[in-house]
Amino acid sequence: MNPIEILQEAIKGGLKSLYGVELPQNEIQVQATRKEFEGDYTLVVFPLLKISKKAPEATAQEIGEYIEKNCPEVDSFNVIKGFLNIKLTSSFWAGVLKSIGDNENFGRLPSTGKCVMVEFSSPNTNKPLHLGHIRNNLLGWSVSQLLAANGHNVVKVNLVNDRGIHICKSMLAWLKEGNGETPASTGCKGDHLVGDYYVKFNDMLTAEVKEIMEREGIEKEEAEKRAEVLKEAQEMLFRWERGDKEIVDLWKTMNGWVYEGFDVTYRNLGIEFDKTYYESETYLLGKSLVLEGLERGIFEKHEDGSIWCDLTEDGLDKKLLLRSDGTSVYMTQDIGTAHQRYEEYSFDEHIYVVGNEQNYHFQVLKLILRKLGFEWSDAIYHLSYGMVELPEGKMKSREGTVVDADDLIEQMYNTAKETSLELGKIEDMSDEEQDALFKMISLGALKYFIIKVDPKKTMVFDPKESIDFNGNTGPFIQYTHARIKSILRKASEQGLAPSMTGALLLPKEEIIIQLLSSYPDKIREGGDAHSPAIIANYAYDLAKEFNQYYHDTSILREEDEDRLVQRLYLISIIAQVLVKAMEILGISLPDRM
């Protein structure tokens, strides 16, 4: 009972009857009428003038008269220049509301049979997750949920970057200054402990580089090349790739600490994966594909033994695939991982949720896979998102100035607790109920504030602003849901149950039903754009419309019982759709606040 499709079909019939032309439905432009004009939907007439061979106003008038006469859902119309504004009947909107309430799967589109793989998170094992990772995780999760709502079979995967020079730096610093300490002996979360040693390595390197610069009077770049601590880390990586037992055992131990820490953070964020891949298990496949490409003349070997792919004819540059000592780079393992995933899942689309600083990397990956003859390379899509900054500027992990994910989650919880207690409406809740509520509000605030921003945009995260109970925030939407549930509880106590009675709808109620009916279109639009921000802002618009309606319209004090219970039905559907929309964002809505 999609209103736009009904109008498109009626207009299609009008074009055939009036002008003898049958136009595909998707070429008939029907959209919601702008608020300053009267009507529910607007037909843009200008593209149809070549068919009617008449002026815009005359064409709009003729089509309007036809659909008013032949389409029972149309109540009236008006013409403004080249736009036909159409108003639908109150009984039609009542039917739409009833059909939404009767459809448990409202908003979920039919199955497509497509397999869509979404890779997100992809942490390094040398540091804990931070605010940037939070945006990645929340975006990856909500995109996955949104694509599932679009009818696709979605596989959520994580790639842990568990090898390379970064983890060797943490390992070396721990060997030099750790004195055998562990997460158990220090009470420090494993990923935090390893991250501290990554920062410590950078301190060691900085001190040595400074000493070399002062002693030998050379520039920083040259001094770094001579730094012994960096050479030791590079030697450690070389030994790891050669399977040195001592190094591999330490690597397993320290990575194990990190994984335990990651699991806690993922659990606190409500994030889970269908499968986790490890770079240490896929880079060898990548190396074998690179060597195979070398044999086939796709790649080239330089005098120092390094292997490159020349992309200059494609408008890019030369890309290193294997270093001269045989060690691999990120591109090597990405080639192997992509190949392994296609062999396992035969995906129709593979979405990499990775920051926009890696735009070039994925452009190159797709091109190299195509050169290797993998037709499925065209299925690769880089969901490039902007960085998260703080009001005071960018974060730098090497300098230890990042916003730690665990610290942020705790800070959000404390702020949610403080704000909720100030409102003073939860005194009768048990401690367990209050704790669950504070977690729900804090995660709702964090997730919504990040997801509501278009993925492509750089964003500034302000924790205080995110937890405001007014404005475009998660807590505002959560509070709206709690308010609706409170009204329904009070009605139930009075023996009143939501029901469609056929009472005449108010104009404001028709507007809300129109907004409700557009939810599946928003799901489709968000899925096509890979943007859960569209769903977030839809939920805000719906919550805002309810609050204005609640302010202007009597519900429980309405004397006409038919109108009262029908209004209860309307707000119950608003609550249901809010739950559906926010569920896609990974946000729960409380019944009380």
Coordinates of C-alpha atoms in Angstrom, one line a residue:
M1 CA 0.0 0.0 0.0
N2 CA 2.8 2.3 -0.9
P3 CA 1.3 5.8 -1.6
I4 CA 4.0 6.8 -4.1
E5 CA 3.5 3.6 -6.1
I6 CA -0.3 4.0 -6.1
L7 CA 0.1 7.5 -7.5
Q8 CA 2.7 6.5 -10.1
E9 CA 0.4 3.7 -11.3
A10 CA -2.6 6.1 -11.5
I11 CA -0.5 8.8 -13.3
K12 CA 0.8 6.1 -15.7
G13 CA -2.8 5.3 -16.6
G14 CA -3.5 9.0 -17.1
L15 CA -0.6 9.5 -19.5
K16 CA -1.8 6.5 -21.6
S17 CA -5.4 7.7 -21.6
L18 CA -4.6 11.4 -22.2
Y19 CA -1.7 11.2 -24.5
G20 CA -1.5 7.6 -25.7
V21 CA 2.0 7.1 -24.2
E22 CA 2.9 4.3 -21.8
L23 CA 5.8 5.5 -19.6
P24 CA 7.8 3.2 -17.2
Q25 CA 6.7 3.8 -13.6
N26 CA 10.2 4.7 -12.5
E27 CA 10.2 7.7 -14.9
I28 CA 7.2 9.3 -13.1
Q29 CA 8.7 11.6 -10.5
V30 CA 6.5 11.7 -7.4
Q31 CA 7.9 13.1 -4.1
A32 CA 6.6 14.3 -0.8
T33 CA 5.1 17.8 -1.1
R34 CA 7.2 20.6 0.5
K35 CA 5.7 21.8 3.8
E36 CA 4.9 25.3 2.5
F37 CA 2.5 23.9 -0.1
E38 CA -0.9 22.1 0.3
G39 CA -0.8 18.4 -0.5
D40 CA 0.7 15.1 0.4
Y41 CA 2.7 14.3 -2.8
T42 CA 3.9 16.3 -5.8
L43 CA 4.3 15.2 -9.4
V44 CA 7.1 17.0 -11.2
V45 CA 5.4 17.7 -14.6
F46 CA 8.3 19.2 -16.6
P47 CA 9.7 15.8 -17.8
L48 CA 6.3 14.9 -19.2
L49 CA 5.9 18.0 -21.5
K50 CA 7.5 16.2 -24.4
I51 CA 4.6 13.7 -24.1
S52 CA 1.8 16.2 -23.6
K53 CA 3.1 18.8 -25.9
K54 CA 1.4 21.4 -23.7
A55 CA 2.3 24.0 -21.2
P56 CA 3.3 22.8 -17.7
E57 CA 0.1 24.2 -16.0
A58 CA -2.2 22.7 -18.6
T59 CA -0.5 19.3 -18.4
A60 CA -0.6 19.3 -14.6
Q61 CA -4.3 20.3 -14.7
E62 CA -5.2 17.5 -17.1
I63 CA -3.4 14.8 -15.1
G64 CA -4.8 16.1 -11.8
E65 CA -8.4 15.9 -13.2
Y66 CA -7.8 12.4 -14.5
I67 CA -6.4 10.9 -11.3
E68 CA -9.0 12.7 -9.1
K69 CA -11.7 11.0 -11.2
N70 CA -10.1 7.6 -11.6
C71 CA -8.0 7.1 -8.5
P72 CA -10.2 6.7 -5.4
E73 CA -7.3 7.4 -3.1
V74 CA -7.0 11.0 -4.4
D75 CA -9.0 13.6 -2.5
S76 CA -8.0 16.8 -4.3
F77 CA -5.2 18.5 -6.2
N78 CA -3.8 21.9 -6.9
V79 CA -1.4 23.2 -9.6
I80 CA 1.5 25.5 -9.0
K81 CA 3.5 26.2 -12.1
G82 CA 5.0 22.9 -13.3
F83 CA 4.1 21.0 -10.1
L84 CA 0.9 19.0 -9.4
N85 CA 0.3 18.8 -5.7
I86 CA -2.0 15.8 -4.7
K87 CA -3.9 15.3 -1.5
L88 CA -5.0 11.8 -0.5
T89 CA -8.2 10.9 1.3
S90 CA -8.3 10.5 5.1
S91 CA -9.7 7.0 4.7
F92 CA -6.7 6.1 2.6
W93 CA -4.3 7.2 5.4
A94 CA -6.3 5.3 8.0
G95 CA -5.9 2.2 5.8
V96 CA -2.2 2.8 5.5
L97 CA -1.8 3.0 9.3
K98 CA -3.8 -0.2 9.8
S99 CA -1.6 -2.0 7.2
I100 CA 1.6 -0.9 9.0
G101 CA 0.2 -2.2 12.3
D102 CA -0.7 -5.5 10.7
N103 CA 2.7 -6.0 9.2
E104 CA 5.3 -7.5 11.6
N105 CA 8.0 -7.1 9.0
F106 CA 7.2 -3.5 8.1
G107 CA 10.3 -1.9 6.8
R108 CA 12.1 -5.1 5.9
L109 CA 12.4 -5.4 2.1
P110 CA 12.0 -8.7 0.2
S111 CA 14.9 -11.1 0.0
T112 CA 17.3 -10.5 -2.8
G113 CA 19.5 -13.6 -2.5
K114 CA 22.6 -11.4 -2.7
C115 CA 25.5 -12.2 -0.4
V116 CA 27.1 -9.0 0.9
M117 CA 30.2 -9.1 3.1
V118 CA 31.0 -6.2 5.3
E119 CA 34.5 -5.9 6.8
F120 CA 34.8 -3.5 9.8
S121 CA 36.8 -2.9 12.9
S122 CA 40.1 -4.3 11.6
P123 CA 42.2 -3.3 14.6
N124 CA 46.0 -3.5 15.1
T125 CA 47.1 -5.6 18.0
N126 CA 49.5 -3.0 19.3
K127 CA 46.9 -0.7 21.0
P128 CA 43.4 -0.7 22.4
L129 CA 40.4 0.5 20.4
H130 CA 39.9 4.3 20.4
L131 CA 37.3 6.8 19.3
G132 CA 38.2 6.3 15.6
H133 CA 37.6 2.6 16.0
I134 CA 34.3 3.3 17.6
R135 CA 33.1 5.1 14.6
N136 CA 34.3 2.3 12.4
N137 CA 32.6 -0.4 14.5
L138 CA 29.3 1.5 14.8
L139 CA 29.2 2.3 11.1
G140 CA 30.1 -1.2 10.1
W141 CA 27.5 -2.8 12.4
S142 CA 24.7 -0.4 11.4
V143 CA 25.5 -0.7 7.6
S144 CA 25.3 -4.5 8.1
Q145 CA 21.9 -4.2 9.8
L146 CA 20.7 -1.8 7.1
L147 CA 21.7 -4.1 4.3
A148 CA 20.0 -7.0 6.0
A149 CA 16.8 -5.0 6.2
N150 CA 17.2 -4.5 2.4
G151 CA 16.9 -8.2 2.0
H152 CA 20.6 -9.2 1.5
N153 CA 22.4 -12.1 3.2
V154 CA 25.0 -10.2 5.2
V155 CA 28.3 -11.6 6.5
K156 CA 30.0 -9.4 9.1
V157 CA 33.8 -10.0 9.2
N158 CA 36.7 -8.6 11.1
L159 CA 40.3 -8.6 10.0
V160 CA 42.8 -8.5 12.8
N161 CA 46.1 -6.9 11.8
D162 CA 48.1 -9.2 14.1
R163 CA 51.5 -9.1 12.4
G164 CA 53.9 -6.5 11.2
I165 CA 56.3 -3.9 12.5
H166 CA 53.6 -2.3 14.8
I167 CA 53.3 -5.3 17.1
C168 CA 57.0 -5.9 17.0
K169 CA 57.5 -2.4 18.5
S170 CA 55.3 -3.2 21.4
M171 CA 57.0 -6.6 21.9
L172 CA 60.5 -5.1 21.8
A173 CA 59.6 -2.4 24.4
W174 CA 58.0 -5.0 26.6
L175 CA 61.2 -7.2 26.4
K176 CA 63.4 -4.2 27.3
E177 CA 61.3 -2.6 30.0
G178 CA 58.4 -4.9 30.9
N179 CA 60.1 -6.9 33.7
G180 CA 57.7 -9.8 32.9
E181 CA 54.6 -7.9 33.8
T182 CA 51.2 -9.2 32.6
P183 CA 47.6 -8.1 32.6
A184 CA 47.0 -10.4 35.6
S185 CA 50.0 -9.1 37.6
T186 CA 49.2 -5.4 36.9
G187 CA 45.3 -5.5 36.8
C188 CA 45.6 -3.7 33.5
K189 CA 43.3 -4.7 30.5
G190 CA 45.5 -6.6 28.0
D191 CA 45.0 -4.3 25.0
H192 CA 45.8 -1.3 27.3
L193 CA 49.0 -2.9 28.6
V194 CA 50.3 -3.7 25.1
G195 CA 49.3 -0.2 23.9
D196 CA 51.3 1.3 26.7
Y197 CA 54.4 -0.4 25.4
Y198 CA 53.7 0.8 21.9
V199 CA 53.8 4.4 23.3
K200 CA 56.9 3.4 25.3
F201 CA 58.7 2.3 22.1
N202 CA 57.9 5.6 20.5
D203 CA 59.4 7.3 23.5
M204 CA 62.5 5.2 23.3
L205 CA 62.9 5.9 19.5
T206 CA 62.3 9.6 20.0
A207 CA 65.0 9.8 22.7
E208 CA 67.5 7.8 20.6
V209 CA 66.8 9.9 17.4
K210 CA 67.3 13.1 19.4
E211 CA 70.6 11.8 20.8
I212 CA 71.8 10.8 17.3
M213 CA 70.8 14.2 15.8
E214 CA 72.7 16.1 18.5
R215 CA 75.8 13.8 18.4
E216 CA 76.1 13.6 14.6
G217 CA 74.4 16.9 13.5
I218 CA 72.0 15.2 11.0
E219 CA 68.3 15.6 10.2
K220 CA 65.6 13.6 11.9
E221 CA 64.8 11.4 8.9
E222 CA 68.4 10.2 8.6
A223 CA 68.7 9.8 12.3
E224 CA 65.7 7.4 12.4
K225 CA 67.4 5.2 9.8
R226 CA 70.4 4.8 12.2
A227 CA 68.4 4.2 15.3
E228 CA 69.2 0.8 16.8
V229 CA 65.9 0.3 18.5
L230 CA 64.1 0.6 15.1
K231 CA 66.6 -1.8 13.5
E232 CA 65.9 -4.3 16.3
A233 CA 62.1 -4.1 15.7
Q234 CA 62.7 -4.7 12.0
E235 CA 64.9 -7.6 12.8
M236 CA 62.2 -9.0 15.1
L237 CA 59.7 -8.9 12.2
F238 CA 62.1 -10.7 10.0
R239 CA 62.6 -13.4 12.6
W240 CA 58.8 -13.7 13.1
E241 CA 58.3 -14.3 9.4
R242 CA 61.0 -16.9 9.5
G243 CA 59.1 -18.7 12.3
D244 CA 61.6 -18.0 15.1
K245 CA 60.0 -19.9 18.1
E246 CA 61.0 -17.4 20.8
I247 CA 59.6 -14.5 18.9
V248 CA 56.4 -16.4 17.7
D249 CA 55.7 -17.5 21.3
L250 CA 56.0 -13.9 22.6
W251 CA 53.8 -12.7 19.7
K252 CA 51.1 -15.3 20.6
T253 CA 51.2 -14.3 24.3
M254 CA 50.9 -10.6 23.8
N255 CA 48.3 -10.9 21.0
G256 CA 46.3 -13.1 23.4
W257 CA 46.3 -10.3 25.9
V258 CA 45.0 -7.9 23.3
Y259 CA 42.2 -10.2 22.1
E260 CA 40.9 -10.6 25.6
G261 CA 40.8 -6.9 25.9
F262 CA 39.1 -6.4 22.5
D263 CA 36.4 -8.9 23.4
V264 CA 35.4 -6.8 26.4
T265 CA 35.2 -3.6 24.4
Y266 CA 33.2 -5.3 21.6
R267 CA 30.8 -6.8 24.2
N268 CA 30.3 -3.4 25.8
L269 CA 29.5 -1.9 22.4
G270 CA 27.1 -4.7 21.4
I271 CA 29.4 -5.6 18.4
E272 CA 29.8 -9.2 17.1
F273 CA 31.1 -10.8 13.9
D274 CA 30.2 -13.8 11.9
K275 CA 33.9 -14.6 11.2
T276 CA 37.2 -13.1 12.2
Y277 CA 40.2 -13.3 9.9
Y278 CA 43.8 -12.9 11.0
E279 CA 46.5 -11.2 8.8
S280 CA 49.0 -13.8 10.1
E281 CA 46.9 -16.5 8.4
T282 CA 46.2 -14.8 5.1
Y283 CA 49.5 -13.0 4.2
L284 CA 51.1 -16.2 2.9
L285 CA 48.3 -16.7 0.5
G286 CA 48.8 -13.1 -0.6
K287 CA 52.5 -13.7 -1.1
S288 CA 51.8 -16.8 -3.2
L289 CA 49.4 -14.8 -5.4
V290 CA 52.0 -12.0 -5.8
L291 CA 54.7 -14.6 -6.8
E292 CA 52.2 -16.2 -9.2
G293 CA 51.6 -12.7 -10.7
L294 CA 55.4 -12.2 -11.0
E295 CA 55.7 -15.5 -13.0
R296 CA 52.8 -14.4 -15.3
G297 CA 54.6 -11.0 -16.0
I298 CA 51.9 -9.0 -14.2
F299 CA 54.4 -7.8 -11.6
E300 CA 58.1 -6.9 -11.7
K301 CA 61.1 -7.6 -9.5
H302 CA 63.6 -4.8 -8.8
E303 CA 67.4 -5.3 -8.4
D304 CA 67.1 -5.4 -4.6
G305 CA 64.6 -8.3 -4.8
S306 CA 61.5 -6.3 -4.0
I307 CA 58.3 -7.0 -6.1
W308 CA 56.2 -4.2 -7.5
C309 CA 53.1 -3.6 -9.6
D310 CA 53.4 -0.8 -12.2
L311 CA 50.2 1.1 -12.3
T312 CA 51.5 4.1 -14.1
E313 CA 49.5 3.3 -17.3
D314 CA 46.4 3.3 -15.1
G315 CA 47.1 6.8 -13.9
L316 CA 48.6 5.7 -10.6
D317 CA 52.1 4.9 -9.5
K318 CA 54.2 1.8 -8.7
K319 CA 53.0 -0.2 -5.7
L320 CA 55.3 -2.3 -3.5
L321 CA 53.9 -5.8 -2.9
L322 CA 56.9 -7.6 -1.3
R323 CA 59.9 -6.0 0.3
S324 CA 63.5 -6.8 -0.7
D325 CA 63.8 -9.1 2.4
G326 CA 60.7 -11.0 1.4
T327 CA 58.4 -9.5 4.1
S328 CA 55.0 -8.5 3.0
V329 CA 53.0 -5.3 3.3
Y330 CA 49.3 -4.6 4.0
M331 CA 48.5 -4.9 0.3
T332 CA 49.9 -8.4 0.2
Q333 CA 47.6 -9.7 2.9
D334 CA 44.6 -7.8 1.5
I335 CA 45.1 -9.6 -1.8
G336 CA 45.2 -13.0 0.0
T337 CA 42.3 -12.2 2.3
A338 CA 40.0 -11.0 -0.5
H339 CA 40.8 -14.2 -2.5
Q340 CA 40.1 -16.5 0.5
R341 CA 36.8 -14.7 1.2
Y342 CA 35.5 -15.1 -2.3
E343 CA 36.5 -18.7 -2.3
E344 CA 34.5 -19.2 0.9
Y345 CA 31.4 -17.1 0.3
S346 CA 31.2 -16.1 -3.4
F347 CA 30.0 -12.7 -2.3
D348 CA 28.1 -10.4 -4.7
E349 CA 29.5 -7.3 -2.9
H350 CA 32.4 -6.9 -0.5
I351 CA 32.3 -3.6 1.5
Y352 CA 35.4 -2.5 3.3
V353 CA 34.5 0.0 6.1
V354 CA 37.8 1.9 6.3
G355 CA 38.7 5.6 6.8
N356 CA 39.2 7.9 3.9
E357 CA 43.0 8.0 4.4
Q358 CA 43.0 4.6 2.7
N359 CA 41.1 5.7 -0.4
Y360 CA 44.2 5.1 -2.6
H361 CA 44.9 1.7 -1.0
F362 CA 41.5 0.3 -2.0
Q363 CA 41.7 1.8 -5.5
V364 CA 45.0 0.0 -5.9
L365 CA 43.7 -3.3 -4.4
K366 CA 40.8 -3.4 -6.8
L367 CA 43.0 -2.7 -9.7
I368 CA 45.6 -5.3 -8.8
L369 CA 42.9 -8.0 -8.3
R370 CA 41.5 -7.2 -11.7
K371 CA 45.0 -7.5 -13.2
L372 CA 45.3 -10.9 -11.6
G373 CA 42.2 -11.9 -13.5
F374 CA 39.6 -12.0 -10.7
E375 CA 36.4 -10.8 -12.2
W376 CA 34.9 -10.4 -8.7
S377 CA 37.2 -7.5 -8.1
D378 CA 34.3 -5.3 -9.4
A379 CA 32.3 -6.4 -6.4
I380 CA 34.7 -4.5 -4.0
Y381 CA 33.3 -1.3 -2.5
H382 CA 35.3 0.9 -0.2
L383 CA 32.9 2.6 2.3
S384 CA 35.2 5.6 2.9
Y385 CA 34.3 7.5 6.0
G386 CA 35.7 10.7 7.6
M387 CA 37.8 10.9 10.7
V388 CA 36.5 11.6 14.2
E389 CA 38.0 14.6 15.8
L390 CA 37.5 16.2 19.3
P391 CA 36.6 19.8 20.0
E392 CA 40.3 20.3 20.7
G393 CA 41.5 18.7 17.5
K394 CA 42.9 15.4 16.1
M395 CA 44.1 12.3 18.0
K396 CA 47.6 10.8 17.7
S397 CA 48.0 7.2 18.9
R398 CA 51.8 7.2 19.0
E399 CA 51.8 10.1 21.4
G400 CA 49.2 8.5 23.6
T401 CA 46.7 11.3 23.0
V402 CA 43.8 9.2 21.7
V403 CA 40.4 8.9 23.4
D404 CA 40.4 5.4 24.6
A405 CA 37.2 3.5 23.7
D406 CA 36.8 1.9 27.2
D407 CA 37.4 5.2 28.9
L408 CA 34.8 6.9 26.7
I409 CA 32.2 4.2 27.3
E410 CA 32.7 4.6 31.1
Q411 CA 32.5 8.4 30.8
M412 CA 29.3 8.2 28.8
Y413 CA 27.8 5.9 31.4
N414 CA 28.6 8.3 34.2
T415 CA 27.2 11.2 32.3
A416 CA 24.0 9.3 31.6
K417 CA 23.7 8.3 35.2
E418 CA 24.2 11.9 36.4
T419 CA 21.7 13.3 33.9
S420 CA 19.0 10.7 34.6
L421 CA 19.2 11.1 38.4
E422 CA 18.9 14.9 37.9
L423 CA 15.6 14.4 36.1
G424 CA 14.4 12.5 39.2
K425 CA 11.9 10.1 37.5
I426 CA 13.6 6.7 38.3
E427 CA 13.7 6.6 42.1
D428 CA 11.4 3.6 42.2
M429 CA 13.6 1.5 39.9
S430 CA 15.9 -1.1 41.5
D431 CA 19.7 -0.7 41.3
E432 CA 19.8 -3.3 38.5
E433 CA 17.1 -1.5 36.5
Q434 CA 18.8 1.8 36.9
D435 CA 22.2 0.3 35.8
A436 CA 20.5 -1.2 32.7
L437 CA 18.9 2.1 31.9
F438 CA 22.2 4.1 32.3
K439 CA 23.9 1.7 29.9
M440 CA 21.1 2.0 27.4
I441 CA 21.1 5.8 27.5
S442 CA 24.9 6.1 27.3
L443 CA 25.3 3.7 24.4
G444 CA 22.3 5.3 22.7
A445 CA 23.9 8.7 23.0
L446 CA 27.3 7.5 21.8
K447 CA 26.0 5.4 18.9
Y448 CA 23.4 7.9 17.6
F449 CA 25.7 11.0 17.8
I450 CA 28.3 9.2 15.6
I451 CA 25.9 7.4 13.2
K452 CA 23.7 10.4 12.5
V453 CA 26.5 12.1 10.6
D454 CA 26.9 11.1 6.9
P455 CA 29.8 8.6 6.8
K456 CA 31.7 10.6 4.2
K457 CA 32.0 13.6 6.5
T458 CA 34.6 14.3 9.1
M459 CA 32.9 14.7 12.5
V460 CA 33.6 16.3 15.8
F461 CA 32.5 14.2 18.8
D462 CA 31.3 16.2 21.8
P463 CA 30.3 13.8 24.6
K464 CA 28.3 16.4 26.5
E465 CA 26.3 17.4 23.4
S466 CA 25.6 13.8 22.5
I467 CA 23.8 13.0 25.8
D468 CA 21.5 16.0 25.7
F469 CA 17.8 15.0 26.2
N470 CA 16.7 17.6 23.7
G471 CA 17.7 18.1 20.1
N472 CA 18.9 15.6 17.5
T473 CA 20.3 13.0 20.0
G474 CA 19.8 9.4 20.9
P475 CA 18.5 10.2 24.4
F476 CA 15.8 12.5 22.9
I477 CA 14.5 9.6 20.7
Q478 CA 14.8 7.2 23.7
Y479 CA 12.8 9.6 25.9
T480 CA 10.2 10.0 23.2
H481 CA 9.7 6.2 23.2
A482 CA 9.5 6.1 27.0
R483 CA 6.9 8.9 26.9
I484 CA 4.7 7.0 24.4
K485 CA 5.0 3.8 26.6
S486 CA 4.0 5.9 29.6
I487 CA 0.8 7.1 27.8
L488 CA 0.0 3.5 26.8
R489 CA 0.5 2.2 30.3
K490 CA -1.8 4.9 31.7
A491 CA -4.4 4.1 29.1
S492 CA -4.3 0.4 29.9
E493 CA -4.8 1.2 33.6
Q494 CA -8.0 3.0 32.5
G495 CA -9.1 -0.1 30.5
L496 CA -8.4 1.6 27.1
A497 CA -6.7 -0.4 24.3
P498 CA -5.3 1.0 21.0
S499 CA -7.7 0.4 18.1
M500 CA -8.6 1.6 14.6
T501 CA -12.1 2.9 14.9
G502 CA -12.6 4.9 11.7
A503 CA -12.6 8.2 13.5
L504 CA -11.8 11.1 11.3
L505 CA -8.0 11.8 11.2
L506 CA -6.6 15.2 12.0
P507 CA -4.4 16.8 9.3
K508 CA -1.4 16.4 11.7
E509 CA -2.2 12.7 12.1
E510 CA -2.2 12.2 8.3
I511 CA 1.2 13.9 8.1
I512 CA 2.6 11.5 10.7
I513 CA 1.1 8.5 8.9
Q514 CA 2.7 9.7 5.7
L515 CA 6.0 9.9 7.5
L516 CA 5.5 6.4 8.9
S517 CA 4.7 5.0 5.4
S518 CA 8.0 6.4 4.1
Y519 CA 10.1 4.2 6.4
P520 CA 10.6 1.3 3.8
D521 CA 11.7 4.0 1.3
K522 CA 14.2 5.3 3.8
I523 CA 15.5 1.7 4.3
R524 CA 16.0 1.4 0.5
E525 CA 17.6 4.9 0.2
G526 CA 19.9 4.2 3.2
G527 CA 20.9 0.8 1.8
D528 CA 21.6 2.2 -1.7
A529 CA 23.8 5.0 -0.2
H530 CA 25.4 2.7 2.5
S531 CA 24.4 5.4 4.9
P532 CA 22.7 4.5 8.2
A533 CA 22.6 8.3 8.9
I534 CA 19.5 8.4 6.7
I535 CA 17.8 6.0 9.2
A536 CA 19.1 7.9 12.2
N537 CA 17.7 11.3 11.0
Y538 CA 14.4 9.6 9.9
A539 CA 14.0 8.4 13.5
Y540 CA 14.7 11.9 14.8
D541 CA 12.1 13.4 12.4
L542 CA 9.5 10.9 13.6
A543 CA 10.2 11.6 17.2
K544 CA 10.0 15.3 16.6
E545 CA 6.7 15.0 14.8
F546 CA 5.3 12.9 17.7
N547 CA 6.4 15.5 20.3
Q548 CA 4.8 18.3 18.4
Y549 CA 1.6 16.2 18.0
Y550 CA 1.6 15.4 21.7
H551 CA 2.0 19.1 22.6
D552 CA -0.8 20.2 20.3
T553 CA -3.3 17.3 20.7
S554 CA -5.2 15.8 23.6
I555 CA -4.8 12.1 23.8
L556 CA -5.8 10.7 27.2
R557 CA -8.0 13.7 27.9
E558 CA -9.9 13.3 24.6
E559 CA -13.6 12.9 25.4
D560 CA -14.5 11.0 22.3
E561 CA -13.4 7.4 23.0
D562 CA -13.2 6.4 19.3
R563 CA -10.8 9.2 18.7
L564 CA -8.9 8.4 21.9
V565 CA -8.2 4.7 21.2
Q566 CA -7.4 5.5 17.6
R567 CA -4.8 8.0 18.8
L568 CA -3.4 5.4 21.1
Y569 CA -3.1 3.1 18.0
L570 CA -1.3 5.8 16.1
I571 CA 1.3 6.5 18.8
S572 CA 1.8 2.7 19.4
I573 CA 2.8 2.4 15.7
I574 CA 5.1 5.4 16.1
A575 CA 6.8 3.5 19.0
Q576 CA 7.1 0.3 17.0
V577 CA 8.7 2.1 14.0
L578 CA 11.1 4.0 16.3
V579 CA 12.2 0.6 17.7
K580 CA 12.7 -0.9 14.2
A581 CA 14.7 2.1 13.0
M582 CA 16.9 2.4 16.1
E583 CA 17.5 -1.4 16.1
I584 CA 19.3 -0.9 12.8
L585 CA 21.7 1.5 14.6
G586 CA 22.2 -1.0 17.4
I587 CA 20.3 1.2 19.9
S588 CA 17.7 0.0 22.4
L589 CA 14.8 2.1 23.5
P590 CA 13.7 2.0 27.2
D591 CA 10.0 1.8 28.3
R592 CA 10.8 4.2 31.2
M593 CA 13.2 7.0 31.7

